[in-house]
Amino acid sequence: MEPRQMTDTWKVTLPCTREEADSLSEDGFFISSTDSVPTIVTREADPKTPDDWVIETYCDKEPDPVFLDKICELSPSAKLSDTDPMVEKLADQDWVSMSQAGLEPLRAGRFYVHTSNSAPLDDKAVVNICIDAGQAFGTGHHETTMGCLESLDRLKRLGQGFDNIIDVGTGTGLLAFAARHLWPTAQIMASDIDPVAVQVSAANAATNNIAVGYGYRAIKLETSNGLDHPAIGRRAPFDLIIANILAGPLIALAPQIAAAAAPDTVLILAGLLKTQQRDVVHAYMRQGFRLRHRRVENEWPCLTLVKAKEFGPAKSLKISRSPPASDYFGEC
């Protein structure tokens, strides 16, 4: 790999909420007012306050007022509090590498997730995945993605096999890549509402020597609002569905996900806070799913559900009462 050219760098920092940070990978918002494309990195400000996040934008030209106004649009909460973005000049820096500097490699089950600034582990028992931070959510360095990796690893250790998998809201593609390593002969799709995330996933697949497209063992990438894409409908029903997005979209997508699931389909849900899990689980119980396992990292649960055998497609469900809370918040 050729070294990146050093240049003057400007960093713009703005506080935001976690929901605002996640929305950056959903709306495809292009903030550049110049010919250069900035690098946008979002991170949790403090694990003790999981809703407090920060947007860091790196660019190679001094931000003008139009540029700064557009950045402020990314964080309505900052605008409401009259918080101005902090602008710093970082001279003679490799700013793309610098944006990765705070991302230490991590271990989640058999997976070792690292950036291009860190070496993979020389261990046959470890699955190395290289993911650089950029304009898509899901580097593996947040509790939600880490919880999904641990849950996927757990399913494999329990001896579960899958033939038809989809990762909804794939972000960087990381969870789809993990599924490919765990179930190498499965048919796998990965979708995202943001076309930039799909492009990022394709680039990350190339970095990790994972084929994309329709070929054998290739991951099929699609830009899709939920599961609306016709290609997703043609491949359904899936026997493993992964969705690491926000609680609101998870609840809204429950009927679509249920329609794409067969009896005994395993569903992994993440991106929600502990305070939101009751509403999320309730939405999926109404579609015929039952909670089987819950893993909580700080305030971020990762839920594993299974569609009950007696339930067919979502459109056939007729549930007249809400299940009691004890049905889905007992030990699992």
Short mmCIF file of C-alpha atoms in Angstrom, two decimals:
data_model
loop_
_atom_site.label_atom_id
_atom_site.label_comp_id
_atom_site.label_asym_id
_atom_site.label_seq_id
_atom_site.Cartn_x
_atom_site.Cartn_y
_atom_site.Cartn_z
CA MET A 1 0.00 0.00 0.00
CA GLU A 2 1.36 3.40 -0.95
CA PRO A 3 1.68 5.92 1.91
CA ARG A 4 -0.98 8.60 1.98
CA GLN A 5 0.12 12.09 1.07
CA MET A 6 0.56 14.41 4.03
CA THR A 7 -1.40 17.64 3.89
CA ASP A 8 -2.87 20.34 6.07
CA THR A 9 -5.89 18.99 7.88
CA TRP A 10 -8.87 20.60 9.55
CA LYS A 11 -10.92 18.85 12.19
CA VAL A 12 -14.44 19.96 13.09
CA THR A 13 -15.97 18.53 16.27
CA LEU A 14 -19.64 18.77 17.22
CA PRO A 15 -21.59 16.99 19.99
CA CYS A 16 -24.66 15.00 19.00
CA THR A 17 -26.98 12.27 20.23
CA ARG A 18 -26.54 8.60 19.42
CA GLU A 19 -29.63 8.70 17.19
CA GLU A 20 -28.18 11.64 15.25
CA ALA A 21 -24.88 9.78 14.85
CA ASP A 22 -26.64 6.70 13.47
CA SER A 23 -28.74 8.80 11.09
CA LEU A 24 -25.58 9.85 9.24
CA SER A 25 -25.46 6.41 7.64
CA GLU A 26 -29.15 6.54 6.75
CA ASP A 27 -29.74 9.81 4.90
CA GLY A 28 -26.69 9.92 2.60
CA PHE A 29 -26.14 13.54 3.56
CA PHE A 30 -23.27 15.11 1.57
CA ILE A 31 -21.78 17.93 3.62
CA SER A 32 -18.89 19.04 1.45
CA SER A 33 -19.03 22.54 0.00
CA THR A 34 -15.80 22.00 -1.92
CA ASP A 35 -14.48 19.46 -4.40
CA SER A 36 -12.92 17.40 -1.60
CA VAL A 37 -14.91 14.76 0.31
CA PRO A 38 -14.58 14.90 4.10
CA THR A 39 -14.17 11.89 6.36
CA ILE A 40 -16.88 11.70 9.02
CA VAL A 41 -16.27 9.71 12.20
CA THR A 42 -18.82 9.33 15.00
CA ARG A 43 -17.94 8.04 18.44
CA GLU A 44 -19.44 7.66 21.87
CA ALA A 45 -18.26 10.51 24.11
CA ASP A 46 -18.54 8.58 27.38
CA PRO A 47 -19.73 4.98 27.97
CA LYS A 48 -21.48 6.18 31.13
CA THR A 49 -23.74 8.43 29.05
CA PRO A 50 -24.61 6.25 26.02
CA ASP A 51 -26.75 8.90 24.34
CA ASP A 52 -23.90 11.44 24.19
CA TRP A 53 -21.94 11.11 20.95
CA VAL A 54 -19.54 13.28 18.94
CA ILE A 55 -19.26 13.96 15.22
CA GLU A 56 -15.69 14.48 14.04
CA THR A 57 -15.20 15.68 10.48
CA TYR A 58 -11.75 15.73 8.83
CA CYS A 59 -11.14 17.76 5.67
CA ASP A 60 -8.14 19.08 3.75
CA LYS A 61 -9.36 22.66 3.34
CA GLU A 62 -10.30 25.30 5.87
CA PRO A 63 -14.04 24.97 6.55
CA ASP A 64 -16.01 27.92 5.23
CA PRO A 65 -19.30 29.18 6.77
CA VAL A 66 -21.41 27.10 4.34
CA PHE A 67 -19.47 23.96 5.29
CA LEU A 68 -19.89 24.66 9.01
CA ASP A 69 -23.62 25.35 8.60
CA LYS A 70 -24.04 21.99 6.90
CA ILE A 71 -22.17 20.22 9.68
CA CYS A 72 -24.45 21.89 12.24
CA GLU A 73 -27.43 20.45 10.37
CA LEU A 74 -26.15 16.99 11.29
CA SER A 75 -26.81 17.65 14.98
CA PRO A 76 -30.19 19.31 15.68
CA SER A 77 -29.54 18.86 19.40
CA ALA A 78 -26.41 21.02 19.17
CA LYS A 79 -28.32 23.69 17.24
CA LEU A 80 -31.03 23.75 19.90
CA SER A 81 -28.40 24.32 22.60
CA ASP A 82 -26.56 26.94 20.48
CA THR A 83 -23.40 24.82 20.52
CA ASP A 84 -20.91 25.89 17.87
CA PRO A 85 -18.63 23.37 16.18
CA MET A 86 -15.01 23.38 17.36
CA VAL A 87 -12.55 23.91 14.48
CA GLU A 88 -8.90 22.86 14.73
CA LYS A 89 -6.06 22.98 12.22
CA LEU A 90 -3.94 19.83 12.30
CA ALA A 91 -0.97 20.52 10.07
CA ASP A 92 1.05 17.87 8.26
CA GLN A 93 -1.11 14.94 9.27
CA ASP A 94 -2.27 11.77 7.58
CA TRP A 95 -5.84 12.57 8.60
CA VAL A 96 -7.49 9.38 7.39
CA SER A 97 -5.06 7.33 9.47
CA MET A 98 -5.45 9.77 12.34
CA SER A 99 -9.19 9.24 12.36
CA GLN A 100 -8.48 5.56 13.06
CA ALA A 101 -5.93 6.21 15.79
CA GLY A 102 -8.39 5.87 18.68
CA LEU A 103 -9.82 2.59 17.40
CA GLU A 104 -7.94 -0.15 19.19
CA PRO A 105 -8.31 -3.71 17.90
CA LEU A 106 -10.92 -5.71 19.76
CA ARG A 107 -11.81 -9.35 20.33
CA ALA A 108 -15.41 -10.56 20.16
CA GLY A 109 -15.71 -14.31 20.36
CA ARG A 110 -13.47 -15.76 17.65
CA PHE A 111 -13.40 -12.42 15.82
CA TYR A 112 -10.55 -9.93 15.92
CA VAL A 113 -11.63 -6.60 14.42
CA HIS A 114 -8.87 -4.16 13.56
CA THR A 115 -8.24 -1.16 11.31
CA SER A 116 -5.63 -0.99 8.57
CA ASN A 117 -3.34 0.70 11.11
CA SER A 118 -3.18 -2.50 13.18
CA ALA A 119 -1.79 -5.91 12.27
CA PRO A 120 -4.04 -9.00 12.24
CA LEU A 121 -3.45 -11.74 14.78
CA ASP A 122 -1.34 -14.71 13.67
CA ASP A 123 -3.66 -17.33 15.16
CA LYS A 124 -5.57 -19.97 13.19
CA ALA A 125 -8.32 -19.93 15.81
CA VAL A 126 -8.99 -16.24 15.20
CA VAL A 127 -10.99 -14.68 12.38
CA ASN A 128 -9.36 -11.36 11.46
CA ILE A 129 -11.61 -8.69 9.93
CA CYS A 130 -10.24 -5.30 8.86
CA ILE A 131 -12.74 -2.43 9.08
CA ASP A 132 -11.73 1.23 8.87
CA ALA A 133 -13.97 3.95 10.28
CA GLY A 134 -15.64 6.10 7.68
CA GLN A 135 -19.05 7.13 6.37
CA ALA A 136 -20.95 4.10 7.65
CA PHE A 137 -21.86 2.79 11.09
CA GLY A 138 -20.50 -0.50 12.41
CA THR A 139 -16.74 -0.70 12.92
CA GLY A 140 -17.20 -3.27 15.69
CA HIS A 141 -16.01 -0.77 18.29
CA HIS A 142 -19.45 -0.10 19.73
CA GLU A 143 -21.33 -2.36 22.13
CA THR A 144 -24.14 -2.99 19.63
CA THR A 145 -21.90 -4.40 16.90
CA MET A 146 -19.74 -6.25 19.40
CA GLY A 147 -22.87 -7.82 20.89
CA CYS A 148 -23.92 -9.06 17.47
CA LEU A 149 -20.50 -10.59 16.85
CA GLU A 150 -20.63 -12.36 20.20
CA SER A 151 -24.17 -13.60 19.48
CA LEU A 152 -23.21 -14.92 16.05
CA ASP A 153 -20.21 -16.68 17.57
CA ARG A 154 -22.48 -18.20 20.22
CA LEU A 155 -24.84 -19.61 17.59
CA LYS A 156 -21.92 -21.27 15.84
CA ARG A 157 -20.62 -22.73 19.11
CA LEU A 158 -24.08 -24.16 19.77
CA GLY A 159 -23.85 -25.99 16.45
CA GLN A 160 -26.48 -24.01 14.57
CA GLY A 161 -26.22 -23.95 10.79
CA PHE A 162 -27.83 -21.55 8.34
CA ASP A 163 -28.36 -21.62 4.59
CA ASN A 164 -29.95 -18.24 3.84
CA ILE A 165 -28.85 -15.13 5.77
CA ILE A 166 -29.53 -11.39 5.51
CA ASP A 167 -27.90 -8.48 7.36
CA VAL A 168 -30.39 -5.59 7.36
CA GLY A 169 -28.78 -2.16 7.80
CA THR A 170 -25.33 -3.57 7.17
CA GLY A 171 -23.36 -0.31 7.59
CA THR A 172 -19.74 -1.36 6.99
CA GLY A 173 -20.64 -4.96 6.11
CA LEU A 174 -18.91 -6.32 9.22
CA LEU A 175 -21.71 -8.59 10.44
CA ALA A 176 -22.28 -10.03 6.98
CA PHE A 177 -18.53 -10.77 6.76
CA ALA A 178 -18.67 -12.48 10.16
CA ALA A 179 -21.58 -14.62 9.00
CA ARG A 180 -19.65 -15.55 5.86
CA HIS A 181 -16.74 -16.83 7.97
CA LEU A 182 -19.04 -18.79 10.28
CA TRP A 183 -21.24 -20.34 7.59
CA PRO A 184 -19.10 -20.39 4.43
CA THR A 185 -21.62 -22.19 2.20
CA ALA A 186 -24.65 -20.07 3.16
CA GLN A 187 -26.33 -17.67 0.76
CA ILE A 188 -25.87 -14.18 2.24
CA MET A 189 -27.39 -10.79 1.46
CA ALA A 190 -26.57 -7.43 3.07
CA SER A 191 -28.69 -4.32 2.63
CA ASP A 192 -28.65 -0.71 3.74
CA ILE A 193 -30.89 2.29 3.11
CA ASP A 194 -27.78 4.41 2.44
CA PRO A 195 -26.04 3.80 -0.91
CA VAL A 196 -22.79 5.14 0.60
CA ALA A 197 -22.89 2.32 3.17
CA VAL A 198 -23.33 -0.22 0.37
CA GLN A 199 -20.28 1.23 -1.40
CA VAL A 200 -18.31 1.15 1.85
CA SER A 201 -19.34 -2.48 2.40
CA ALA A 202 -18.14 -3.42 -1.09
CA ALA A 203 -14.77 -1.75 -0.47
CA ASN A 204 -14.45 -3.47 2.91
CA ALA A 205 -15.30 -6.81 1.31
CA ALA A 206 -12.42 -6.36 -1.13
CA THR A 207 -10.08 -5.51 1.75
CA ASN A 208 -11.09 -8.75 3.47
CA ASN A 209 -10.98 -10.90 0.30
CA ILE A 210 -14.72 -11.52 0.38
CA ALA A 211 -16.52 -11.76 -2.96
CA VAL A 212 -19.63 -9.71 -3.64
CA GLY A 213 -22.31 -10.27 -6.27
CA TYR A 214 -24.12 -13.41 -7.39
CA GLY A 215 -21.19 -15.82 -7.48
CA TYR A 216 -20.64 -18.84 -5.26
CA ARG A 217 -20.00 -17.74 -1.66
CA ALA A 218 -20.41 -14.10 -2.68
CA ILE A 219 -22.35 -11.64 -0.54
CA LYS A 220 -25.12 -9.86 -2.46
CA LEU A 221 -25.23 -6.16 -1.53
CA GLU A 222 -28.39 -4.11 -2.12
CA THR A 223 -29.54 -0.57 -1.37
CA SER A 224 -32.96 -1.05 0.18
CA ASN A 225 -35.42 0.73 2.43
CA GLY A 226 -35.86 -2.05 4.95
CA LEU A 227 -36.61 -5.27 3.08
CA ASP A 228 -38.41 -3.60 0.17
CA HIS A 229 -35.94 -4.55 -2.57
CA PRO A 230 -37.37 -7.18 -4.98
CA ALA A 231 -34.14 -9.20 -4.77
CA ILE A 232 -34.68 -9.59 -1.03
CA GLY A 233 -38.23 -10.81 -1.60
CA ARG A 234 -37.00 -13.37 -4.11
CA ARG A 235 -34.50 -14.82 -1.64
CA ALA A 236 -36.88 -14.93 1.33
CA PRO A 237 -37.59 -16.67 3.60
CA PHE A 238 -34.29 -16.36 5.47
CA ASP A 239 -33.25 -18.66 8.30
CA LEU A 240 -31.00 -16.05 9.95
CA ILE A 241 -31.80 -12.32 9.99
CA ILE A 242 -29.46 -9.75 11.57
CA ALA A 243 -30.60 -6.16 12.18
CA ASN A 244 -28.33 -3.75 14.08
CA ILE A 245 -30.17 -0.44 13.71
CA LEU A 246 -32.18 1.92 15.94
CA ALA A 247 -35.12 0.90 18.13
CA GLY A 248 -37.63 2.94 16.11
CA PRO A 249 -36.76 1.37 12.75
CA LEU A 250 -36.58 -2.08 14.38
CA ILE A 251 -40.15 -1.71 15.59
CA ALA A 252 -41.33 -0.32 12.25
CA LEU A 253 -39.65 -3.18 10.36
CA ALA A 254 -41.15 -5.96 12.51
CA PRO A 255 -43.89 -6.88 9.98
CA GLN A 256 -41.42 -6.88 7.06
CA ILE A 257 -38.90 -8.97 8.94
CA ALA A 258 -41.58 -11.41 10.06
CA ALA A 259 -42.80 -11.77 6.47
CA ALA A 260 -39.23 -12.63 5.41
CA ALA A 261 -38.86 -15.26 8.15
CA ALA A 262 -39.91 -18.89 8.23
CA PRO A 263 -40.81 -20.83 11.37
CA ASP A 264 -37.61 -21.42 13.38
CA THR A 265 -35.86 -18.43 11.76
CA VAL A 266 -33.30 -16.95 14.14
CA LEU A 267 -33.34 -13.16 14.51
CA ILE A 268 -30.57 -11.03 16.05
CA LEU A 269 -31.58 -7.50 17.00
CA ALA A 270 -29.32 -4.71 18.29
CA GLY A 271 -29.01 -0.93 18.29
CA LEU A 272 -31.49 -0.43 21.11
CA LEU A 273 -30.99 0.70 24.70
CA LYS A 274 -32.10 -1.31 27.74
CA THR A 275 -34.93 1.17 28.23
CA GLN A 276 -36.21 0.34 24.72
CA GLN A 277 -35.94 -3.44 24.75
CA ARG A 278 -39.43 -4.09 26.12
CA ASP A 279 -41.07 -2.20 23.25
CA VAL A 280 -38.83 -3.89 20.66
CA VAL A 281 -39.44 -7.40 21.98
CA HIS A 282 -43.16 -6.72 22.28
CA ALA A 283 -43.29 -5.68 18.59
CA TYR A 284 -41.64 -8.93 17.51
CA MET A 285 -43.67 -11.14 19.83
CA ARG A 286 -46.76 -9.83 18.07
CA GLN A 287 -45.21 -11.14 14.85
CA GLY A 288 -44.63 -14.62 16.27
CA PHE A 289 -41.07 -14.36 17.63
CA ARG A 290 -39.93 -15.51 21.06
CA LEU A 291 -36.91 -14.23 22.95
CA ARG A 292 -34.27 -16.95 23.43
CA HIS A 293 -31.13 -15.09 24.55
CA ARG A 294 -30.17 -11.63 25.72
CA ARG A 295 -26.64 -10.25 25.98
CA VAL A 296 -26.18 -6.80 27.54
CA GLU A 297 -23.02 -4.69 27.22
CA ASN A 298 -23.30 -1.55 29.37
CA GLU A 299 -26.70 -0.16 28.35
CA TRP A 300 -26.87 -1.96 24.99
CA PRO A 301 -28.71 -5.30 24.75
CA CYS A 302 -28.34 -7.71 21.84
CA LEU A 303 -31.39 -9.93 21.50
CA THR A 304 -31.67 -13.36 19.89
CA LEU A 305 -35.21 -14.37 18.99
CA VAL A 306 -36.72 -17.35 17.16
CA LYS A 307 -39.93 -17.41 15.13
CA ALA A 308 -42.34 -19.89 16.66
CA LYS A 309 -43.28 -22.96 14.61
CA GLU A 310 -47.00 -22.23 14.83
CA PHE A 311 -46.63 -18.89 13.09
CA GLY A 312 -46.55 -18.49 9.33
CA PRO A 313 -45.99 -15.25 7.40
CA ALA A 314 -46.71 -12.03 9.27
CA LYS A 315 -49.86 -11.31 7.24
CA SER A 316 -51.51 -14.42 8.69
CA LEU A 317 -50.97 -13.44 12.32
CA LYS A 318 -54.04 -12.80 14.44
CA ILE A 319 -53.01 -11.72 17.92
CA SER A 320 -55.75 -10.08 19.95
CA ARG A 321 -53.93 -9.44 23.21
CA SER A 322 -50.50 -8.31 24.31
CA PRO A 323 -48.31 -11.09 25.74
CA PRO A 324 -47.54 -10.69 29.46
CA ALA A 325 -44.19 -9.10 30.21
CA SER A 326 -43.03 -12.21 32.05
CA ASP A 327 -43.19 -14.16 28.77
CA TYR A 328 -40.31 -12.24 27.31
CA PHE A 329 -38.29 -10.96 30.24
CA GLY A 330 -37.61 -14.14 32.13
CA GLU A 331 -34.22 -15.83 32.21
CA CYS A 332 -32.89 -16.72 28.80
#
